[in-house]
Coordinates of N, CA, C and O in Angstrom, one line a residue:
M1 N 112.6 89.2 101.6 CA 111.9 90.0 100.6 C 111.7 89.2 99.4 O 112.6 88.6 98.9
P2 N 110.4 89.1 98.9 CA 110.2 88.3 97.7 C 110.8 88.9 96.5 O 110.9 90.1 96.4
K3 N 111.2 88.0 95.6 CA 111.7 88.5 94.3 C 110.6 89.0 93.4 O 109.6 88.4 93.2
L4 N 110.8 90.2 92.9 CA 109.8 90.8 92.0 C 109.8 90.1 90.7 O 110.8 89.8 90.2
L5 N 108.6 89.9 90.1 CA 108.5 89.3 88.8 C 108.7 90.2 87.6 O 108.8 89.8 86.5
Q6 N 108.9 91.5 87.9 CA 109.2 92.5 86.9 C 110.4 93.3 87.4 O 110.3 93.8 88.6
D7 N 111.3 93.6 86.6 CA 112.5 94.4 87.0 C 112.0 95.8 87.2 O 111.4 96.5 86.2
P8 N 112.1 96.4 88.4 CA 111.6 97.8 88.6 C 112.4 98.8 87.8 O 111.9 99.9 87.7
Q9 N 113.5 98.5 87.2 CA 114.2 99.4 86.4 C 113.6 99.6 85.0 O 113.9 100.5 84.3
K10 N 112.8 98.6 84.6 CA 112.1 98.7 83.3 C 111.0 99.7 83.3 O 110.2 99.6 84.2
A11 N 111.0 100.6 82.4 CA 109.9 101.6 82.3 C 108.7 100.9 81.7 O 108.8 100.2 80.7
G12 N 107.6 101.0 82.4 CA 106.4 100.5 81.9 C 105.3 101.6 81.9 O 105.6 102.8 82.3
K13 N 104.1 101.3 81.6 CA 103.0 102.3 81.6 C 102.4 102.3 83.0 O 102.3 101.2 83.6
P14 N 101.9 103.4 83.4 CA 101.2 103.5 84.7 C 100.0 102.5 84.6 O 99.3 102.5 83.7
T15 N 99.9 101.7 85.7 CA 98.8 100.7 85.7 C 98.1 100.8 87.1 O 98.7 100.9 88.1
L16 N 96.8 100.7 87.0 CA 96.0 100.7 88.2 C 95.2 99.4 88.3 O 94.5 99.0 87.3
V17 N 95.2 98.7 89.4 CA 94.5 97.4 89.5 C 93.5 97.7 90.7 O 93.8 98.0 91.8
L18 N 92.2 97.5 90.3 CA 91.1 97.6 91.3 C 90.4 96.3 91.4 O 90.2 95.6 90.4
Y19 N 90.0 95.9 92.6 CA 89.3 94.6 92.7 C 88.3 94.7 93.8 O 88.4 95.5 94.8
D20 N 87.2 93.9 93.6 CA 86.2 93.7 94.6 C 85.8 92.3 94.6 O 85.1 91.8 93.7
L21 N 86.3 91.5 95.5 CA 86.0 90.1 95.6 C 85.5 89.7 97.0 O 86.0 90.3 98.0
R22 N 84.5 88.8 97.0 CA 83.9 88.4 98.3 C 84.8 87.5 99.1 O 84.8 87.6 100.3
D23 N 85.5 86.6 98.4 CA 86.3 85.6 99.1 C 87.6 86.1 99.6 O 88.4 86.6 98.8
D24 N 87.9 86.0 100.9 CA 89.1 86.5 101.5 C 90.3 85.8 100.9 O 91.3 86.5 100.7
N25 N 90.3 84.5 100.7 CA 91.5 83.8 100.1 C 91.8 84.4 98.7 O 93.0 84.5 98.4
R26 N 90.8 84.6 97.9 CA 91.0 85.1 96.6 C 91.5 86.5 96.6 O 92.4 86.9 95.8
R27 N 91.0 87.3 97.5 CA 91.5 88.7 97.7 C 93.0 88.7 98.0 O 93.8 89.5 97.5
T28 N 93.4 87.8 98.9 CA 94.8 87.7 99.3 C 95.6 87.3 98.1 O 96.7 87.8 98.0
R29 N 95.2 86.4 97.3 CA 95.9 86.0 96.1 C 96.1 87.2 95.2 O 97.2 87.3 94.6
V30 N 95.1 87.9 95.0 CA 95.2 89.1 94.1 C 96.2 90.1 94.7 O 97.0 90.7 94.0
M31 N 96.1 90.4 96.0 CA 97.0 91.3 96.7 C 98.4 90.9 96.5 O 99.3 91.6 96.2
N32 N 98.7 89.6 96.7 CA 100.0 89.0 96.6 C 100.6 89.1 95.2 O 101.7 89.4 95.0
A33 N 99.7 88.9 94.2 CA 100.1 89.0 92.8 C 100.5 90.4 92.5 O 101.5 90.7 91.9
C34 N 99.7 91.4 92.9 CA 100.0 92.8 92.7 C 101.4 93.1 93.3 O 102.2 93.8 92.7
K35 N 101.6 92.7 94.5 CA 102.9 93.0 95.2 C 104.1 92.3 94.5 O 105.1 92.9 94.3
D36 N 103.8 91.1 94.0 CA 104.9 90.4 93.3 C 105.3 91.1 92.0 O 106.5 90.9 91.5
Y37 N 104.5 91.9 91.4 CA 104.8 92.7 90.2 C 105.2 94.1 90.6 O 105.3 94.9 89.7
G38 N 105.5 94.3 91.8 CA 106.0 95.6 92.3 C 105.0 96.7 92.4 O 105.3 97.9 92.5
L39 N 103.7 96.4 92.3 CA 102.7 97.4 92.5 C 102.5 97.8 94.0 O 102.7 96.9 94.9
A40 N 102.2 99.0 94.2 CA 102.1 99.5 95.6 C 100.6 99.7 95.9 O 99.8 100.1 95.1
R41 N 100.2 99.4 97.2 CA 98.8 99.6 97.6 C 98.5 101.1 97.6 O 99.2 101.9 98.2
W42 N 97.4 101.4 97.0 CA 97.0 102.8 96.9 C 95.9 103.0 98.0 O 95.8 103.9 98.7
Q43 N 95.0 102.0 98.0 CA 94.0 101.9 99.1 C 93.6 100.5 99.2 O 94.3 99.6 98.6
Y44 N 92.6 100.1 100.0 CA 92.4 98.8 100.4 C 92.3 97.8 99.2 O 93.0 96.8 99.2
S45 N 91.6 98.1 98.2 CA 91.4 97.2 97.1 C 91.9 97.9 95.8 O 91.3 97.7 94.7
A46 N 93.0 98.6 95.9 CA 93.6 99.3 94.7 C 95.1 99.3 94.8 O 95.7 99.6 95.9
Y47 N 95.8 98.9 93.7 CA 97.2 98.9 93.6 C 97.6 99.7 92.4 O 96.9 99.7 91.4
H48 N 98.8 100.3 92.4 CA 99.3 101.1 91.3 C 100.8 100.9 91.1 O 101.5 100.6 92.1
G49 N 101.2 101.2 89.9 CA 102.6 101.1 89.6 C 102.8 101.1 88.1 O 101.9 101.4 87.4
R50 N 104.0 100.7 87.7 CA 104.3 100.7 86.2 C 104.5 99.2 85.8 O 105.2 98.5 86.5
L51 N 103.9 98.9 84.7 CA 104.1 97.5 84.2 C 104.4 97.6 82.7 O 103.8 98.4 82.0
T52 N 105.3 96.7 82.3 CA 105.6 96.6 80.9 C 104.4 95.8 80.3 O 103.6 95.2 81.0
G53 N 104.3 95.7 79.0 CA 103.2 95.0 78.3 C 103.3 93.5 78.7 O 102.3 92.9 79.0
A54 N 104.5 92.9 78.7 CA 104.6 91.5 79.0 C 104.2 91.3 80.5 O 103.5 90.3 80.8
A55 N 104.7 92.1 81.4 CA 104.3 91.9 82.8 C 102.8 92.1 83.0 O 102.2 91.3 83.8
R56 N 102.2 93.0 82.3 CA 100.8 93.2 82.5 C 100.0 91.9 82.0 O 99.1 91.5 82.7
R57 N 100.4 91.4 80.9 CA 99.7 90.1 80.4 C 99.9 89.0 81.4 O 99.0 88.2 81.6
E58 N 101.1 88.9 82.0 CA 101.4 87.8 83.0 C 100.5 88.0 84.2 O 99.9 87.1 84.7
L59 N 100.4 89.3 84.6 CA 99.6 89.6 85.8 C 98.1 89.3 85.5 O 97.4 88.8 86.4
E60 N 97.7 89.7 84.3 CA 96.3 89.4 84.0 C 95.9 87.9 84.1 O 94.9 87.6 84.6
T61 N 96.8 87.1 83.6 CA 96.6 85.7 83.6 C 96.6 85.2 85.1 O 95.7 84.4 85.5
R62 N 97.5 85.7 85.9 CA 97.6 85.3 87.3 C 96.3 85.8 88.1 O 95.8 85.0 88.9
L63 N 95.9 87.0 87.8 CA 94.7 87.5 88.5 C 93.4 86.7 88.0 O 92.5 86.5 88.9
E64 N 93.4 86.3 86.8 CA 92.2 85.6 86.3 C 92.2 84.2 87.0 O 91.1 83.8 87.5
K65 N 93.3 83.6 87.2 CA 93.4 82.3 88.0 C 93.0 82.5 89.4 O 92.3 81.7 90.0
A66 N 93.5 83.6 90.0 CA 93.2 83.9 91.4 C 91.7 84.1 91.6 O 91.2 83.7 92.7
M67 N 91.1 84.8 90.7 CA 89.6 85.0 90.8 C 88.8 83.7 90.7 O 87.8 83.5 91.4
G68 N 89.3 82.9 89.8 CA 88.5 81.6 89.6 C 87.1 81.9 89.1 O 86.8 82.8 88.4
S69 N 86.2 81.1 89.7 CA 84.8 81.3 89.3 C 84.0 82.1 90.4 O 82.8 82.1 90.4
S70 N 84.7 82.7 91.3 CA 84.1 83.5 92.4 C 83.5 84.7 91.9 O 84.0 85.3 90.9
P71 N 82.4 85.2 92.5 CA 81.8 86.4 92.0 C 82.7 87.6 92.4 O 83.4 87.5 93.4
G72 N 82.7 88.6 91.6 CA 83.5 89.8 91.9 C 84.0 90.4 90.6 O 83.5 90.1 89.5
L73 N 84.9 91.4 90.8 CA 85.4 92.1 89.6 C 86.9 92.5 89.9 O 87.3 92.8 91.0
I74 N 87.7 92.3 88.8 CA 89.1 92.8 88.9 C 89.2 93.7 87.6 O 88.9 93.3 86.5
A75 N 89.6 94.9 87.8 CA 89.9 95.9 86.7 C 91.3 96.2 86.6 O 91.9 96.6 87.6
I76 N 92.0 96.0 85.4 CA 93.4 96.4 85.2 C 93.4 97.5 84.2 O 93.0 97.3 83.1
L77 N 93.7 98.7 84.7 CA 93.6 99.9 83.8 C 95.1 100.4 83.5 O 95.8 100.7 84.4
Q78 N 95.4 100.3 82.2 CA 96.7 100.8 81.8 C 96.5 102.2 81.4 O 95.5 102.5 80.6
M79 N 97.3 103.2 81.9 CA 97.0 104.6 81.7 C 98.2 105.2 81.0 O 99.3 104.6 80.9
E80 N 98.0 106.4 80.6 CA 99.1 107.3 80.1 C 99.5 108.2 81.2 O 98.7 108.6 82.0
Q81 N 100.7 108.7 81.2 CA 101.2 109.5 82.2 C 100.4 110.8 82.4 O 100.1 111.3 83.5
W82 N 99.9 111.4 81.2 CA 99.2 112.6 81.3 C 97.9 112.4 82.1 O 97.4 113.4 82.7
Q83 N 97.3 111.2 82.0 CA 96.1 111.0 82.8 C 96.3 111.1 84.3 O 95.5 111.6 85.0
L84 N 97.5 110.6 84.7 CA 97.8 110.7 86.2 C 98.2 112.1 86.5 O 97.8 112.6 87.6
D85 N 98.9 112.8 85.6 CA 99.3 114.2 85.9 C 98.0 115.1 86.0 O 98.1 116.1 86.7
N86 N 97.0 114.8 85.2 CA 95.8 115.6 85.2 C 94.7 115.1 86.2 O 93.6 115.7 86.3
A87 N 95.0 114.0 87.0 CA 94.0 113.5 87.9 C 93.8 114.4 89.1 O 94.8 115.1 89.5
T88 N 92.7 114.4 89.7 CA 92.4 115.1 90.9 C 92.3 114.0 92.0 O 91.5 113.1 91.9
L89 N 93.1 114.2 93.0 CA 93.0 113.3 94.2 C 92.6 114.1 95.4 O 93.3 115.1 95.7
I90 N 91.6 113.7 96.1 CA 91.1 114.4 97.3 C 91.3 113.4 98.4 O 90.8 112.3 98.4
S91 N 92.1 113.8 99.4 CA 92.4 112.8 100.5 C 92.5 113.7 101.8 O 92.8 114.8 101.8
Q92 N 92.2 113.0 102.9 CA 92.4 113.6 104.2 C 92.8 112.5 105.1 O 92.3 111.4 105.1
E93 N 93.8 112.8 105.9 CA 94.3 111.8 106.9 C 93.4 111.7 108.1 O 92.7 112.7 108.4
A94 N 93.3 110.6 108.6 CA 92.4 110.4 109.8 C 93.1 111.1 111.0 O 94.3 111.2 111.0
E95 N 92.3 111.5 111.9 CA 92.9 112.2 113.1 C 93.8 111.2 113.8 O 93.5 110.0 114.0
G96 N 94.9 111.7 114.3 CA 95.9 110.9 115.0 C 96.9 110.2 114.1 O 97.8 109.5 114.6
D97 N 96.8 110.3 112.8 CA 97.7 109.7 111.9 C 98.8 110.7 111.5 O 98.7 111.8 111.5

């Protein structure tokens, strides 16, 4: 198991990372960076979890390097708990799952 770069016991703000990158290698780097900071996959190109301010800045730097000059987008959204509490999530499991 890889060592997390942020202590999961530290309370941070809810954070959502969304990305849309064409290059498979760069997508993998972004995915690994999110996992290294203890974020959980929400859907294919979205991760969520809690990050302290310092951890968020470190992750931003790492994601910027991972993206390089490739076309695409990475959005790091720091949220307040009330925004998650008031969010509407609509989901449906695929048949057979």
